[in-house]
Amino acid sequence: MRFGSIIKVAIRALLRNTMRSILTALGIIIGVGAVIAMVSIGNGAKAQVEAQVASLGQNVITVFSGSMSSGGMRGGWGSAPTLTIEDAEAIEREVTGIVGVSPEVRDRNQVLANGLNWNTSVNGESPSYPDIRSWKIANGAMFSEQDVRSVAKVCVIGKTVADQLFANSDPVGQTLRIRNIPFKILGVLDAKGFNLFGQDQDDTVIVPYTSHMKRLSRRTNISSILIQAASAEVIDKVQKDITEVLTQRRKGREPDFTVRNQVELAQTATATTQTMTLLLAAIASVSLLVGGIGIMNIMLVSVTERTREIGIRLAIGAHGSDVLMQFLIEATILSSLGGVIGILLGIGSSQLVSHLNGWPVLVSTASVVIAFVFSAAVGMFFGFYPARKAAQLDPIDALRYE
Amino acid sequence: MPPVVKIEEIHKIYDSGEIPVHAVRGVTLEIQRGDFVALMGASGSGKSTLMNLLGCLDRPTRGRYLLDGIDVSQLDRNALADIRNQKLGFVFQGFNLLARTTALENVELPMLYGARKFTTKQIRERAMHCLDIVGLSQRFDHFPSQLSGGQQQRVAIARALVNEPQVLLADEPTGNLDTRTSAEVMGVFQKLNDEGITIVMVTHELDIAHFCKRNLILRDGVMVRDEAVSNRSFAASELEKLSSAEAAAKLTGAKS
Ligand SMILES: Nc1ncnc2c1ncn2[C@@H]1O[C@H](COP(=O)(O)OP(=O)(O)O)[C@@H](O)[C@H]1O
Ligand SMILES: [Mg+2]
């Protein structure tokens, strides 16, 4: 029998029981819809995290205080600062393949300007900090090495701080008071948005790390060290060398630092969303499986109901393979149509979720294609047994069937 | 000319149940082209079993069957399906039309399964022609549920004709019909036979068998009689007789 005729026969059979066909396809519709929605939401979350990780800068390696050895995270990253300026200097001196190093000291402080005050994070960094983080100065300039050496009272400020304190004027050249010490504003950073942990990265004031340690926090330790490797290829080697340098400097004491690169950070940050996505997709796949079993069930009923029809077809010359194809195509049309509707439903519902909850969603072409192919395959797989049962009927028995 | 159907010492034993049933016990038979045969016998005498063998729906347990010169007793499932499609036409007692499928589509069906490829237009034209032969071309778009029993049987005959078979096989084609529609269906058969089609049909009604040219009688799986019909009935005159009888019944009805 020609393929076109088989498809026509299959569609006609499905239309004969429109309501039943819709209900049967509903299992697949819900399954595919759920998979698409879950994967879209998961992909959206992942894409957001990746964008945030990218906003950390290119090829960035971070050294945190505190270790993550076998005992687990001791004290937490940066919580009990044990790194020193000397550590940072040693890294800069001894490790090759580095384009920038910035010792970091972090703090929160009340800052004053224009008679307004604002609580913000005040961080000590080196002049390479904007380059390391791929963070442009929108207005003015970054402080210099000279400012670091001279423990200068200068700073650059983030967009949020600029908006809060200098709503109507250009902050560059004006003075900002931190702990009542006047700092001259040299520049304003570009807007960068929120980081991985939902913090506003633009809500910050950056001063030379020496000024932070000697004038503000009066600490002798630094919180962390930011290092930029020259390229993605050398990042592993640089990371290893940093670990080696720091370990040597500790002369056999238990390591009190953790070296992480950007990729690892991204993995940590995306691990949970990925696990969630997988879990949700797995649950959704189960409903797809249930949909497939629904198709098998209805096809079996259909074969039994249409035993006489099969008998007639066989008697007038249909081959077993013609009957097999007819039922297989019926099941496949049912499931792939359900797949198409499910895909539309999944896209629609993920857009709705995005609209209502403000979650980022990302409908990938791959997930749509895979969902369609998979739903068609479900129909073929679960339709095969009933179709084969139909094809193997004996024409006389089938004709005699009441 | 060689016979279109030639069976030699054919046996059929059903051994699916507890005791094997020997339904056909050594039947030998030749049917020439253009013959019109009625197969008769009591219920359970093996008529349907023999028809299924002749129709290549079933294989004989023993014996040889030459259909149009081809030995079909050893063919496989698909080859038998092709023989049924190309060389045979079936008419069943229960009509066996596809429900919710128009008369025309029912008639087209055998052409869809054939090895020969036709265009949709050719299929449609041929099916319409066959509906025309049985006098139902105006009802081509009716569903079986919208047709009377006699009309359904005529659609079934059109379906049996569509692939231009060598032999038309009918198992009790008038079994579900009243006297008048039976005569009408037999009229269609006679017309087809006059045009040269070989017909083999099963019936247990003697007056139906009289429309045929040759009567065979089967008893317990054995052919006990094979004779030509001497006082053959013809559908046109039988229908006329029926009409006048009905008119008479109405007249008497009106008088009383
Ligand atoms: N599929 C079958 N399995 C077992 N026995 C059968 C089968 N079909 C028919 N028979 C038996 O074979 C004999 C002949 O049946 P059948 O050919 O249908 O007779 P008829 O059509 O003349 O009434 C009967 O005894 C019947 O019970
Ligand atoms: Mg019978």
XYZ file of C-alpha atoms and ligand atoms in Angstrom:
686
model
C 0.000 0.000 0.000
C 1.234 3.456 -0.774
C 2.448 5.555 2.137
C 0.046 8.368 1.316
C -2.899 5.981 1.428
C -1.751 4.522 4.751
C -1.540 7.999 6.264
C -4.986 8.830 4.923
C -6.416 5.642 6.408
C -4.718 6.337 9.751
C -5.949 9.930 9.940
C -9.459 8.825 9.031
C -9.397 6.201 11.789
C -8.247 8.826 14.306
C -10.917 11.293 13.230
C -13.578 8.618 13.614
C -12.936 8.752 17.362
C -11.961 12.381 17.768
C -12.687 12.597 21.473
C -10.802 9.427 22.251
C -7.870 10.539 20.106
C -7.673 13.850 21.962
C -7.823 12.172 25.363
C -5.152 9.687 24.329
C -2.899 12.438 23.046
C -3.476 14.389 26.256
C -1.011 12.145 28.093
C 1.698 13.060 25.607
C 0.604 16.706 25.514
C 1.007 17.045 29.271
C 4.249 15.072 29.314
C 5.912 17.041 26.533
C 4.502 20.316 27.842
C 5.960 19.621 31.278
C 9.343 18.632 29.883
C 9.571 21.752 27.699
C 8.476 24.060 30.513
C 10.882 22.501 33.032
C 13.837 22.495 30.686
C 13.111 26.070 29.568
C 12.967 27.333 33.128
C 16.082 25.362 34.038
C 17.963 26.629 30.982
C 16.896 30.170 31.779
C 18.269 29.899 35.295
C 21.479 28.369 33.987
C 21.917 31.064 31.346
C 21.457 33.735 33.994
C 24.055 32.160 36.253
C 26.451 31.851 33.343
C 25.981 35.491 32.457
C 26.733 36.392 36.055
C 29.802 34.208 36.108
C 30.962 35.852 32.911
C 30.526 39.214 34.634
C 33.256 38.142 37.076
C 35.732 38.809 34.284
C 37.839 36.768 31.898
C 40.040 33.890 33.113
C 39.762 34.994 36.713
C 41.220 32.936 39.534
C 40.261 33.735 43.114
C 42.219 32.807 46.238
C 40.008 32.746 49.331
C 41.015 32.563 52.959
C 40.016 29.318 54.581
C 40.419 25.836 53.227
C 38.028 23.420 51.664
C 40.055 20.313 52.478
C 38.679 16.990 53.575
C 37.245 18.520 56.742
C 34.830 20.540 54.660
C 34.686 24.287 54.501
C 36.519 25.526 57.554
C 35.502 28.952 58.646
C 34.095 29.738 55.229
C 35.601 31.569 52.343
C 37.206 34.802 53.401
C 35.624 34.779 56.821
C 38.831 34.410 58.834
C 41.351 36.269 56.719
C 44.706 34.581 56.733
C 46.032 35.813 53.396
C 48.518 38.616 53.370
C 49.803 41.279 51.014
C 53.019 39.249 50.870
C 51.060 36.282 49.505
C 49.725 38.474 46.716
C 53.160 39.894 46.009
C 54.701 36.435 45.945
C 52.104 35.295 43.416
C 52.718 38.303 41.211
C 56.470 37.755 41.426
C 56.737 34.005 41.047
C 53.840 32.827 38.883
C 54.101 33.310 35.139
C 51.132 33.723 32.801
C 49.444 36.342 34.934
C 48.206 39.673 33.608
C 46.816 41.183 36.784
C 46.658 40.693 40.559
C 44.429 42.470 43.025
C 44.533 41.855 46.778
C 41.041 42.380 48.114
C 39.882 43.740 51.459
C 36.156 43.898 51.991
C 34.118 45.862 54.442
C 30.821 47.614 54.862
C 30.711 51.250 55.816
C 28.530 54.250 56.029
C 29.633 56.795 53.411
C 28.708 60.469 53.288
C 28.554 63.045 50.560
C 26.403 66.034 49.688
C 24.867 65.810 53.139
C 23.489 62.365 52.302
C 24.653 59.064 53.708
C 24.573 55.544 52.330
C 25.594 52.153 53.626
C 27.685 50.336 51.054
C 30.480 47.839 50.618
C 33.855 49.501 50.674
C 36.520 47.352 49.058
C 40.259 47.732 48.848
C 41.665 46.709 45.459
C 44.647 47.253 43.201
C 44.540 49.428 40.065
C 44.234 46.298 37.855
C 40.876 45.498 39.432
C 38.655 46.973 36.633
C 40.711 45.172 33.982
C 40.529 41.853 35.817
C 36.771 42.141 36.148
C 36.273 43.545 32.623
C 34.657 46.510 34.289
C 34.875 49.795 32.457
C 35.178 53.198 34.050
C 32.229 55.144 32.721
C 33.474 58.503 33.809
C 36.880 59.641 35.147
C 39.738 57.198 35.791
C 40.947 54.409 38.050
C 43.454 55.191 40.790
C 47.096 54.375 40.046
C 49.984 52.335 41.490
C 51.285 55.609 42.854
C 48.020 56.028 44.803
C 48.483 52.531 46.242
C 52.069 53.263 47.304
C 51.177 56.577 48.790
C 48.121 55.189 50.602
C 46.127 57.892 48.855
C 42.647 58.963 49.953
C 41.088 58.344 46.545
C 38.309 56.112 45.309
C 36.128 55.069 42.402
C 32.453 54.446 43.013
C 29.787 52.167 41.577
C 26.734 53.351 39.680
C 24.342 52.768 42.585
C 26.430 54.829 45.002
C 26.731 57.570 42.402
C 22.946 57.581 41.908
C 22.261 57.651 45.642
C 24.688 60.375 46.640
C 25.161 62.434 43.508
C 21.767 62.395 41.861
C 22.143 65.786 40.214
C 25.862 66.311 39.847
C 28.977 64.714 38.419
C 30.668 62.834 41.286
C 34.112 62.915 39.693
C 36.319 65.354 41.565
C 33.978 65.545 44.528
C 34.682 64.202 47.998
C 33.213 61.216 49.754
C 33.641 60.708 53.498
C 34.292 57.189 54.753
C 34.668 56.927 58.532
C 34.882 60.652 58.421
C 37.981 60.502 56.210
C 37.557 62.433 52.958
C 38.273 60.389 49.804
C 38.481 62.071 46.445
C 36.337 60.451 43.761
C 38.441 59.731 40.671
C 35.926 57.822 38.630
C 32.525 56.164 38.328
C 32.239 52.518 37.209
C 29.890 51.248 34.532
C 26.678 49.555 35.673
C 27.254 45.778 36.126
C 24.050 44.518 37.740
C 23.583 41.681 40.193
C 26.073 38.945 40.943
C 25.564 35.214 41.455
C 24.354 35.730 44.978
C 21.860 38.421 44.084
C 23.967 41.289 45.351
C 24.034 44.629 43.571
C 27.611 44.879 42.292
C 27.195 48.564 41.566
C 26.579 49.306 45.240
C 30.294 49.678 46.008
C 33.148 52.071 46.711
C 36.637 50.960 45.683
C 39.746 52.369 47.324
C 43.434 51.361 47.091
C 43.933 48.271 49.253
C 46.694 50.004 51.201
C 44.366 52.884 52.056
C 41.699 50.386 53.136
C 44.089 48.504 55.419
C 45.845 51.493 56.943
C 43.127 54.138 57.066
C 39.797 52.290 57.252
C 39.710 48.667 58.402
C 43.163 48.677 60.059
C 43.539 45.022 59.164
C 46.799 43.292 58.413
C 45.257 40.473 56.446
C 43.442 40.550 53.130
C 40.131 38.779 52.356
C 41.032 37.334 48.998
C 43.254 37.718 45.971
C 41.910 38.162 42.455
C 44.251 36.979 39.711
C 43.740 37.205 35.967
C 45.446 34.553 33.862
C 46.739 35.496 30.422
C 44.468 33.027 28.624
C 42.036 30.172 29.149
C 44.747 27.679 28.137
C 47.105 28.579 30.973
C 44.439 28.898 33.635
C 44.982 25.391 35.049
C 48.739 25.803 35.180
C 48.475 29.232 36.793
C 46.085 27.848 39.367
C 48.484 25.023 40.174
C 51.449 27.391 40.454
C 49.520 29.694 42.784
C 48.687 26.770 45.043
C 52.332 25.741 45.019
C 53.623 29.229 45.863
C 51.168 29.653 48.719
C 51.805 26.156 50.084
C 55.556 26.767 50.085
C 55.061 30.022 51.934
C 53.161 28.145 54.637
C 56.034 25.679 55.155
C 54.053 22.533 55.843
C 51.255 24.111 57.868
C 47.786 23.007 56.928
C 46.599 25.039 53.921
C 44.383 27.931 54.989
C 43.376 29.036 51.501
C 41.299 27.896 48.560
C 42.073 28.544 44.905
C 39.101 28.550 42.583
C 38.806 29.495 38.954
C 35.823 30.961 37.250
C 34.750 27.720 35.615
C 34.694 25.950 38.964
C 32.703 28.789 40.452
C 30.258 28.548 37.619
C 29.990 24.812 38.142
C 29.317 25.252 41.840
C 26.762 27.923 41.129
C 25.006 26.003 38.358
C 25.219 22.611 40.040
C 22.020 23.109 41.995
C 20.035 24.533 39.119
C 21.284 21.723 36.938
C 20.295 19.111 39.481
C 16.899 20.726 39.793
C 16.462 20.852 36.016
C 17.425 17.200 35.718
C 15.097 16.198 38.504
C 12.164 18.137 37.093
C 12.831 16.871 33.589
C 12.979 13.323 34.967
C 9.619 13.754 36.674
C 8.214 15.251 33.483
C 9.615 12.330 31.470
C 7.721 9.947 33.697
C 4.504 11.635 32.612
C 5.648 11.194 29.019
C 6.100 7.493 29.745
C 2.630 7.360 31.253
C 1.360 9.072 28.103
C 3.043 6.370 26.034
C 1.396 3.629 28.063
C -1.925 5.422 27.502
C -1.324 5.237 23.771
C -0.502 1.543 23.980
C -3.658 0.921 25.984
C -5.907 2.742 23.517
C -4.213 1.138 20.527
C -4.795 -2.301 22.052
C -8.462 -1.461 22.589
C -8.595 -0.135 19.065
C -7.070 -3.291 17.583
C -9.583 -5.452 19.438
C -12.478 -3.230 18.396
C -11.383 -3.204 14.810
C -10.600 -6.913 14.525
C -13.270 -7.261 11.845
C -11.891 -4.300 9.927
C -8.437 -5.892 10.062
C -9.965 -9.177 8.873
C -11.587 -7.434 5.901
C -8.340 -5.694 4.976
C -6.367 -8.945 5.211
C -9.018 -10.852 3.236
C -8.929 -8.429 0.330
C -5.166 -8.575 0.090
C -3.506 -6.405 2.739
C -0.137 -7.757 3.848
C 0.639 -8.018 7.553
C 3.092 -5.173 7.047
C 0.316 -2.924 5.654
C -1.751 -3.465 8.797
C 1.329 -3.020 10.995
C 2.137 0.270 9.286
C -1.436 1.472 9.578
C -1.565 1.049 13.340
C 2.013 2.175 13.873
C 1.377 5.352 11.917
C -1.848 5.909 13.795
C 0.019 5.722 17.101
C 2.829 7.903 15.776
C 0.488 10.562 14.425
C -1.308 10.565 17.761
C 1.867 10.966 19.769
C 3.673 13.420 17.513
C 0.564 15.584 17.258
C 0.425 15.436 21.035
C 4.100 16.355 20.988
C 3.513 19.452 18.851
C 0.636 20.629 21.021
C 2.690 19.817 24.127
C 5.616 21.865 22.825
C 3.345 24.860 22.207
C 1.803 24.389 25.632
C 5.242 24.096 27.248
C 6.509 27.256 25.546
C 3.321 29.071 26.474
C 3.416 28.043 30.108
C 7.117 28.826 30.523
C 6.490 32.283 29.030
C 3.650 32.686 31.490
C 5.877 31.693 34.399
C 8.500 34.123 33.182
C 5.864 36.837 32.916
C 4.305 36.199 36.326
C 7.387 35.395 38.413
C 10.012 37.256 36.461
C 12.073 34.075 36.117
C 14.343 33.944 33.134
C 13.251 31.230 30.669
C 15.123 29.963 27.663
C 13.327 27.735 25.120
C 16.129 26.047 23.219
C 15.639 24.708 19.706
C 17.376 21.516 20.790
C 14.844 20.833 23.536
C 11.955 21.415 21.112
C 13.449 19.115 18.476
C 14.309 16.440 21.022
C 10.834 16.635 22.561
C 9.210 16.213 19.144
C 11.414 13.320 18.086
C 10.981 11.705 21.463
C 7.198 11.968 21.423
C 7.073 10.459 17.939
C 9.375 7.688 19.163
C 7.130 7.085 22.175
C 4.208 6.539 19.801
C 6.207 4.170 17.648
C 7.539 2.261 20.623
C 4.258 1.881 22.459
C 2.290 1.471 19.234
C 4.469 -1.365 18.000
C 3.097 -4.115 20.210
C -0.587 -3.437 19.395
C 0.260 -2.948 15.711
C 2.130 -6.237 15.557
C -0.770 -7.922 17.296
C -3.067 -6.592 14.567
C -0.699 -7.618 11.779
C -0.443 -11.194 13.024
C -4.190 -11.790 13.110
C -5.469 -14.639 11.005
C -7.887 -13.286 8.367
C -10.522 -15.991 8.933
C -10.455 -15.628 12.717
C -10.554 -11.848 12.401
C -13.530 -11.971 10.021
C -15.388 -14.322 12.314
C -14.703 -12.132 15.373
C -17.868 -10.720 16.928
C -8.837 -23.944 -22.002
C -7.564 -25.095 -18.573
C -9.991 -24.867 -15.654
C -9.680 -21.710 -13.571
C -10.053 -23.734 -10.366
C -8.671 -27.246 -10.059
C -8.521 -29.015 -6.693
C -7.281 -32.543 -6.243
C -8.019 -34.741 -3.209
C -8.112 -31.759 -0.900
C -8.397 -32.245 2.876
C -8.782 -29.845 5.751
C -8.344 -30.975 9.328
C -8.818 -28.502 12.161
C -6.701 -29.616 15.080
C -6.937 -26.534 17.225
C -9.561 -28.058 19.554
C -9.416 -31.151 21.744
C -10.332 -33.542 18.958
C -9.267 -32.827 15.374
C -12.177 -32.014 13.023
C -11.875 -33.428 9.542
C -13.991 -30.771 7.819
C -13.126 -31.466 4.165
C -12.369 -35.054 3.213
C -10.797 -35.455 -0.187
C -12.694 -33.163 -2.543
C -11.705 -33.121 -6.196
C -13.211 -30.442 -8.381
C -12.715 -28.523 -11.587
C -14.404 -25.239 -12.378
C -14.230 -23.855 -15.895
C -14.083 -20.213 -16.818
C -17.532 -18.644 -17.020
C -19.131 -21.234 -14.737
C -21.644 -20.265 -12.080
C -21.546 -22.769 -9.236
C -23.699 -23.116 -6.146
C -22.189 -25.074 -3.280
C -24.883 -26.576 -1.087
C -25.079 -28.743 1.959
C -26.330 -28.952 5.513
C -24.893 -26.755 8.225
C -21.489 -28.063 9.284
C -20.957 -29.987 6.072
C -17.783 -28.032 5.303
C -19.052 -25.448 2.799
C -17.339 -22.485 4.437
C -14.164 -24.462 4.988
C -14.031 -25.344 1.299
C -14.778 -21.719 0.345
C -11.945 -20.505 2.582
C -9.619 -22.938 0.826
C -10.834 -21.829 -2.613
C -10.458 -18.212 -1.453
C -6.850 -18.720 -0.329
C -7.786 -17.548 3.145
C -6.670 -20.903 4.480
C -4.269 -23.625 3.364
C -5.363 -27.237 2.833
C -3.972 -29.870 5.183
C -3.483 -32.168 2.176
C -4.092 -31.991 -1.532
C -3.332 -29.654 -4.371
C -5.041 -26.475 -5.465
C -4.316 -24.908 -8.844
C -5.839 -21.451 -9.238
C -5.527 -20.065 -12.759
C -2.695 -22.563 -13.282
C -0.776 -21.552 -10.134
C -0.244 -24.068 -7.318
C -1.316 -22.035 -4.329
C -1.319 -24.806 -1.706
C 2.216 -24.031 -0.575
C 2.353 -20.231 -0.907
C 3.270 -18.065 2.090
C 1.062 -15.520 3.812
C 1.982 -12.517 1.697
C 1.847 -14.418 -1.594
C -1.638 -15.653 -0.658
C -2.633 -12.069 0.161
C -1.504 -10.995 -3.310
C -3.469 -13.864 -4.916
C -6.587 -12.843 -2.976
C -6.073 -9.265 -4.060
C -5.437 -9.914 -7.736
C -7.271 -13.092 -8.697
C -10.184 -13.369 -6.282
C -13.155 -11.329 -5.210
C -15.019 -11.984 -1.968
C -18.618 -11.441 -0.988
C -19.544 -12.381 2.567
C -22.821 -13.191 4.237
C -22.415 -10.269 6.662
C -21.408 -7.844 3.853
C -18.262 -6.893 5.814
C -18.027 -3.319 4.660
C -15.876 -0.889 6.644
C -18.166 1.103 8.899
C -18.205 4.896 8.671
C -16.481 4.618 5.317
C -18.360 5.638 2.176
C -19.500 3.115 -0.414
C -16.933 4.476 -2.864
C -14.054 4.222 -0.385
C -15.084 0.671 0.458
C -14.965 -0.237 -3.205
C -11.577 1.477 -3.646
C -9.997 -0.522 -0.824
C -8.681 -3.567 -2.781
C -6.994 -1.251 -5.292
C -5.057 0.426 -2.480
C -3.502 -2.883 -1.448
C -2.636 -4.086 -4.924
C 0.860 -4.519 -6.262
C -0.132 -2.477 -9.300
C 0.046 1.247 -8.658
C -2.849 3.420 -9.739
C -3.325 7.143 -9.486
C -6.019 8.420 -7.136
C -8.051 9.396 -10.189
C -7.782 5.921 -11.762
C -8.826 4.319 -8.483
C -11.806 6.630 -8.179
C -12.941 6.058 -11.756
C -12.627 2.288 -11.550
C -14.516 2.170 -8.223
C -17.261 4.384 -9.638
C -17.520 2.105 -12.658
C -17.972 -0.941 -10.406
C -20.629 0.861 -8.360
C -22.321 1.618 -11.657
C -22.287 -2.085 -12.613
C -24.209 -2.960 -9.414
C -26.478 0.075 -9.912
C -25.349 2.133 -6.927
C -23.311 4.927 -8.464
C -25.747 7.569 -7.154
C -25.102 6.405 -3.601
C -21.318 6.493 -3.784
C -21.016 8.863 -0.800
C -23.363 6.933 1.491
C -22.098 5.158 4.562
C -23.032 1.476 5.020
C -25.361 2.487 7.862
C -27.319 4.587 5.355
C -27.818 1.650 2.962
C -30.246 -1.280 3.028
C -28.953 -4.842 3.301
C -29.344 -5.463 -0.419
C -27.538 -2.224 -1.240
C -24.728 -3.053 1.166
C -24.343 -6.448 -0.471
C -24.178 -4.785 -3.877
C -21.440 -2.458 -2.600
C -19.618 -5.580 -1.402
C -19.985 -7.093 -4.887
C -18.629 -3.906 -6.450
C -15.656 -4.136 -4.071
C -15.104 -7.766 -5.108
C -15.091 -6.709 -8.778
C -12.777 -3.739 -8.569
C -9.520 -5.631 -9.208
C -11.059 -7.618 -12.092
C -10.773 -11.040 -10.427
C -10.674 -14.439 -12.124
C -13.223 -15.868 -9.693
C -15.880 -14.290 -7.523
C -16.440 -16.201 -4.292
C -19.526 -15.640 -2.163
C -20.291 -17.432 1.130
C -24.059 -17.254 1.666
C -24.369 -13.825 0.007
C -28.168 -13.872 0.371
C -28.181 -15.346 3.866
C -29.134 -12.047 5.476
C -31.505 -10.845 2.752
C -35.223 -11.208 2.099
C -36.610 -12.940 -1.013
C -36.828 -9.840 -3.188
C -33.367 -8.452 -2.419
C -31.950 -11.975 -2.729
C -33.367 -12.136 -6.244
C -31.909 -8.687 -6.963
C -28.451 -9.757 -5.802
C -28.732 -12.971 -7.845
C -29.682 -10.777 -10.801
C -26.419 -8.865 -10.366
C -24.518 -12.169 -10.236
C -26.248 -13.438 -13.363
C -25.412 -10.227 -15.199
C -21.759 -10.493 -14.173
C -21.679 -14.164 -15.122
C -23.161 -13.329 -18.530
C -20.230 -10.967 -18.982
C -17.890 -13.896 -18.356
C -17.022 -13.801 -14.667
C -16.696 -17.165 -12.913
C -18.765 -17.298 -9.732
C -18.754 -19.814 -6.878
C -21.280 -19.261 -4.136
C -22.494 -21.059 -1.047
C -26.167 -21.253 -0.279
C -28.455 -23.561 1.611
C -31.571 -22.349 -0.237
C -32.558 -24.474 -3.198
C -34.368 -21.675 -5.052
C -31.243 -19.493 -4.810
C -29.153 -22.375 -6.135
C -31.463 -22.517 -9.138
C -30.163 -19.147 -10.320
C -26.789 -20.837 -10.897
C -25.630 -23.089 -13.719
C -24.209 -25.910 -11.643
C -24.994 -27.266 -8.192
C -22.591 -29.088 -5.902
C -23.723 -30.806 -2.731
C -21.389 -31.443 0.145
C -22.125 -33.842 2.978
C -19.747 -34.315 5.900
C -16.873 -32.914 3.903
C -17.429 -35.134 0.897
C -18.816 -34.029 -2.496
C -21.914 -36.182 -2.968
C -23.482 -34.583 -6.022
C -22.338 -32.432 -8.926
C -25.002 -31.622 -11.523
C -26.004 -28.987 -14.032
C -29.139 -26.967 -13.272
C -31.854 -27.916 -15.711
C -34.689 -25.573 -14.759
C -32.642 -22.436 -14.186
C -34.320 -19.346 -12.657
C -33.682 -15.915 -14.079
C -33.736 -12.854 -11.900
C -35.804 -10.689 -14.239
C -38.684 -13.145 -14.473
C -38.457 -14.101 -10.778
C -38.684 -10.431 -9.807
C -41.681 -10.025 -12.117
C -43.379 -13.003 -10.465
C -42.638 -11.524 -7.062
C -44.102 -8.177 -8.092
C -47.311 -9.680 -9.357
C -47.577 -11.830 -6.228
C -47.171 -8.747 -4.107
C -49.684 -6.853 -6.217
C -52.113 -9.755 -5.820
C -51.564 -9.715 -2.061
C -52.319 -6.019 -2.058
C -55.434 -6.545 -4.196
C -56.789 -9.221 -1.931
C -55.844 -6.979 0.982
C -57.861 -4.140 -0.560
C -60.913 -6.327 -1.205
C -61.230 -7.746 2.280
N -11.739 -22.822 12.902
C -12.270 -24.028 13.141
N -11.750 -24.808 14.111
C -12.254 -26.020 14.362
N -13.300 -26.532 13.729
C -13.881 -25.804 12.762
C -13.407 -24.509 12.419
N -14.174 -24.024 11.415
C -15.104 -24.964 11.141
N -14.911 -26.025 11.955
C -15.699 -27.256 11.912
O -15.625 -27.800 10.624
C -16.870 -28.293 10.212
C -17.323 -27.626 8.945
O -17.606 -26.250 9.238
P -18.032 -25.195 8.143
O -17.094 -25.335 7.015
O -18.147 -23.879 8.774
O -19.455 -25.722 7.701
P -20.637 -24.998 6.924
O -20.138 -23.702 6.404
O -21.023 -25.948 5.857
O -21.736 -24.801 7.905
C -17.836 -28.070 11.364
O -17.906 -29.265 12.105
C -17.172 -27.006 12.181
O -17.473 -27.153 13.533
Mg -20.815 -21.698 6.636
